[in-house]
C-alpha positions as a Python dict, from the first residue, in 0.01 Angstrom:
ca = {
    (1, 'X'): (0, 0, 0),
    (2, 'X'): (-131, -324, -152),
    (3, 'X'): (-20, -692, -159),
    (4, 'X'): (217, -820, -436),
    (5, 'X'): (297, -1167, -544),
    (6, 'X'): (657, -1222, -611),
    (7, 'X'): (829, -1488, -803),
    (8, 'X'): (1031, -1647, -528),
    (9, 'X'): (1244, -1853, -786),
    (10, 'X'): (1335, -1543, -993),
    (11, 'X'): (1453, -1367, -686),
    (12, 'X'): (1669, -1640, -571),
    (13, 'X'): (1816, -1665, -918),
    (14, 'X'): (1878, -1298, -911),
    (15, 'X'): (2060, -1326, -604),
    (16, 'X'): (2269, -1622, -682),
    (17, 'X'): (2360, -1448, -1009),
    (18, 'X'): (2478, -1133, -815),
    (19, 'X'): (2672, -1358, -566),
    (20, 'X'): (2846, -1529, -856),
    (21, 'X'): (2914, -1195, -1025),
    (22, 'X'): (3081, -1097, -696),
    (23, 'X'): (3270, -1430, -665),
    (24, 'X'): (3268, -1662, -960),
    (25, 'X'): (3198, -2009, -911),
    (26, 'X'): (3086, -1952, -536),
    (27, 'X'): (2927, -2280, -428),
    (28, 'X'): (2556, -2331, -380),
    (29, 'X'): (2617, -2515, -39),
    (30, 'X'): (2397, -2511, 253),
    (31, 'X'): (2448, -2145, 304),
    (32, 'X'): (2196, -2102, 14),
    (33, 'X'): (1917, -2194, 258),
    (34, 'X'): (1973, -1866, 441),
    (35, 'X'): (1908, -1697, 107),
    (36, 'X'): (1596, -1919, 51),
    (37, 'X'): (1457, -1834, 390),
    (38, 'X'): (1523, -1460, 329),
    (39, 'X'): (1343, -1471, -7),
    (40, 'X'): (1045, -1658, 150),
    (41, 'X'): (1029, -1401, 427),
    (42, 'X'): (1030, -1120, 176),
    (43, 'X'): (763, -1289, -57),
    (44, 'X'): (556, -1364, 247),
    (45, 'X'): (575, -998, 377),
    (46, 'X'): (487, -858, 13),
    (47, 'X'): (203, -1103, -23),
    (48, 'X'): (3, -982, 276),
    (49, 'X'): (-234, -709, 269),
    (50, 'X'): (-96, -399, 467),
    (51, 'X'): (-266, -323, 791),
    (52, 'X'): (-353, 52, 813),
    (53, 'X'): (-486, 236, 1139),
    (54, 'X'): (-844, 270, 1165),
    (55, 'X'): (-1039, 504, 1420),
    (56, 'X'): (-1069, 320, 1762),
    (57, 'X'): (-926, -8, 1631),
    (58, 'X'): (-782, -62, 1969),
    (59, 'X'): (-429, -83, 2103),
    (60, 'X'): (-391, -471, 2030),
    (61, 'X'): (-472, -416, 1648),
    (62, 'X'): (-273, -108, 1643),
    (63, 'X'): (37, -305, 1760),
    (64, 'X'): (-7, -543, 1464),
    (65, 'X'): (-54, -255, 1205),
    (66, 'X'): (196, -114, 965),
    (67, 'X'): (210, 207, 1126),
    (68, 'X'): (404, 135, 1444),
    (69, 'X'): (741, 295, 1501),
    (70, 'X'): (967, 269, 1789),
    (71, 'X'): (876, 601, 1945),
    (72, 'X'): (497, 537, 1907),
    (73, 'X'): (539, 176, 2068),
    (74, 'X'): (733, 339, 2358),
    (75, 'X'): (455, 578, 2399),
    (76, 'X'): (190, 307, 2392),
    (77, 'X'): (395, 118, 2647),
    (78, 'X'): (398, 406, 2894),
    (79, 'X'): (19, 537, 2849),
    (80, 'X'): (-128, 175, 2855),
    (81, 'X'): (106, 25, 3087),
    (82, 'X'): (27, -325, 2934),
    (83, 'X'): (387, -388, 2815),
    (84, 'X'): (742, -277, 2808),
    (85, 'X'): (918, -126, 2508),
    (86, 'X'): (1250, -6, 2453),
    (87, 'X'): (1277, 378, 2495),
    (88, 'X'): (1246, 590, 2176),
    (89, 'X'): (1116, 944, 2105),
    (90, 'X'): (994, 1106, 1781),
    (91, 'X'): (1294, 1264, 1595),
    (92, 'X'): (1070, 1416, 1305),
    (93, 'X'): (723, 1456, 1168),
    (94, 'X'): (700, 1084, 1044),
    (95, 'X'): (765, 979, 1406),
    (96, 'X'): (518, 1221, 1545),
    (97, 'X'): (253, 1119, 1284),
    (98, 'X'): (282, 743, 1406),
    (99, 'X'): (230, 888, 1766),
    (100, 'X'): (-81, 1075, 1650),
    (101, 'X'): (-189, 730, 1481),
    (102, 'X'): (-161, 562, 1816),
    (103, 'X'): (-412, 803, 1971),
    (104, 'X'): (-636, 766, 1655),
    (105, 'X'): (-640, 383, 1718),
    (106, 'X'): (-667, 396, 2084),
    (107, 'X'): (-826, 727, 2162),
    (108, 'X'): (-880, 634, 2546),
    (109, 'X'): (-501, 695, 2562),
    (110, 'X'): (-537, 1075, 2455),
    (111, 'X'): (-631, 1189, 2814),
    (112, 'X'): (-276, 1019, 2927),
    (113, 'X'): (-59, 1212, 2712),
    (114, 'X'): (62, 1417, 3008),
    (115, 'X'): (203, 1098, 3157),
    (116, 'X'): (492, 1135, 2906),
    (117, 'X'): (615, 1427, 3111),
    (118, 'X'): (931, 1319, 3279),
    (119, 'X'): (1004, 1002, 3054),
    (120, 'X'): (1267, 1235, 2902),
    (121, 'X'): (1327, 1596, 2800),
    (122, 'X'): (1217, 1517, 2458),
    (123, 'X'): (891, 1344, 2564),
    (124, 'X'): (817, 1636, 2806),
    (125, 'X'): (839, 1877, 2512),
    (126, 'X'): (621, 1655, 2306),
    (127, 'X'): (352, 1640, 2592),
    (128, 'X'): (369, 2016, 2637),
    (129, 'X'): (335, 2079, 2267),
    (130, 'X'): (112, 1796, 2162),
    (131, 'X'): (-197, 2001, 2066),
    (132, 'X'): (-7, 2259, 1867),
    (133, 'X'): (206, 2001, 1705),
    (134, 'X'): (-98, 1789, 1630),
    (135, 'X'): (-244, 2096, 1455),
    (136, 'X'): (51, 2142, 1255),
    (137, 'X'): (15, 1790, 1106),
    (138, 'X'): (-358, 1845, 1050),
    (139, 'X'): (-276, 2167, 854),
    (140, 'X'): (11, 1997, 639),
    (141, 'X'): (275, 2217, 814),
    (142, 'X'): (526, 1920, 836),
    (143, 'X'): (833, 2132, 780),
    (144, 'X'): (718, 2374, 1046),
    (145, 'X'): (662, 2093, 1292),
    (146, 'X'): (1019, 1936, 1225),
    (147, 'X'): (1168, 2278, 1277),
    (148, 'X'): (968, 2342, 1612),
    (149, 'X'): (1060, 1991, 1712),
    (150, 'X'): (1429, 2050, 1668),
    (151, 'X'): (1418, 2395, 1823),
    (152, 'X'): (1211, 2269, 2114),
    (153, 'X'): (1447, 1976, 2194),
    (154, 'X'): (1761, 2193, 2155),
    (155, 'X'): (1633, 2444, 2409),
    (156, 'X'): (1676, 2206, 2697),
    (157, 'X'): (1490, 2439, 2921),
    (158, 'X'): (1151, 2417, 3117),
    (159, 'X'): (1092, 2063, 3109),
}
């Protein structure tokens, strides 16, 4: 990922043209301010350099990186006990990889993964299978990981 400088005026004009296509002669009233704010937000997001995860970058830096998902953020909240996050669990390999990224960024949390037992059936499955699922990621076996996650979650036994 890299930064991009977008032409704000051209994007606003394109949105305005599409709005006029859908509703000819739609007024450019004060509601256009919302369009401008949205385009400004889009341009600002694309103009910044993406923040990737680096080894031992720390929890705080990880939280402002571009590799935080709902489930990895929930995991961070439980393991660190420094903030509260809405419940979520990994549904697929991409979600699980973001959890691995948390541990890469804050390796001191790896010894606490077993604390995820009891958070839910799914998190208990993840804690029990952490090392084997992490190995599947390291070996590039993402389809196998996805299949294993779904079968393990569906079993609803043992955790």
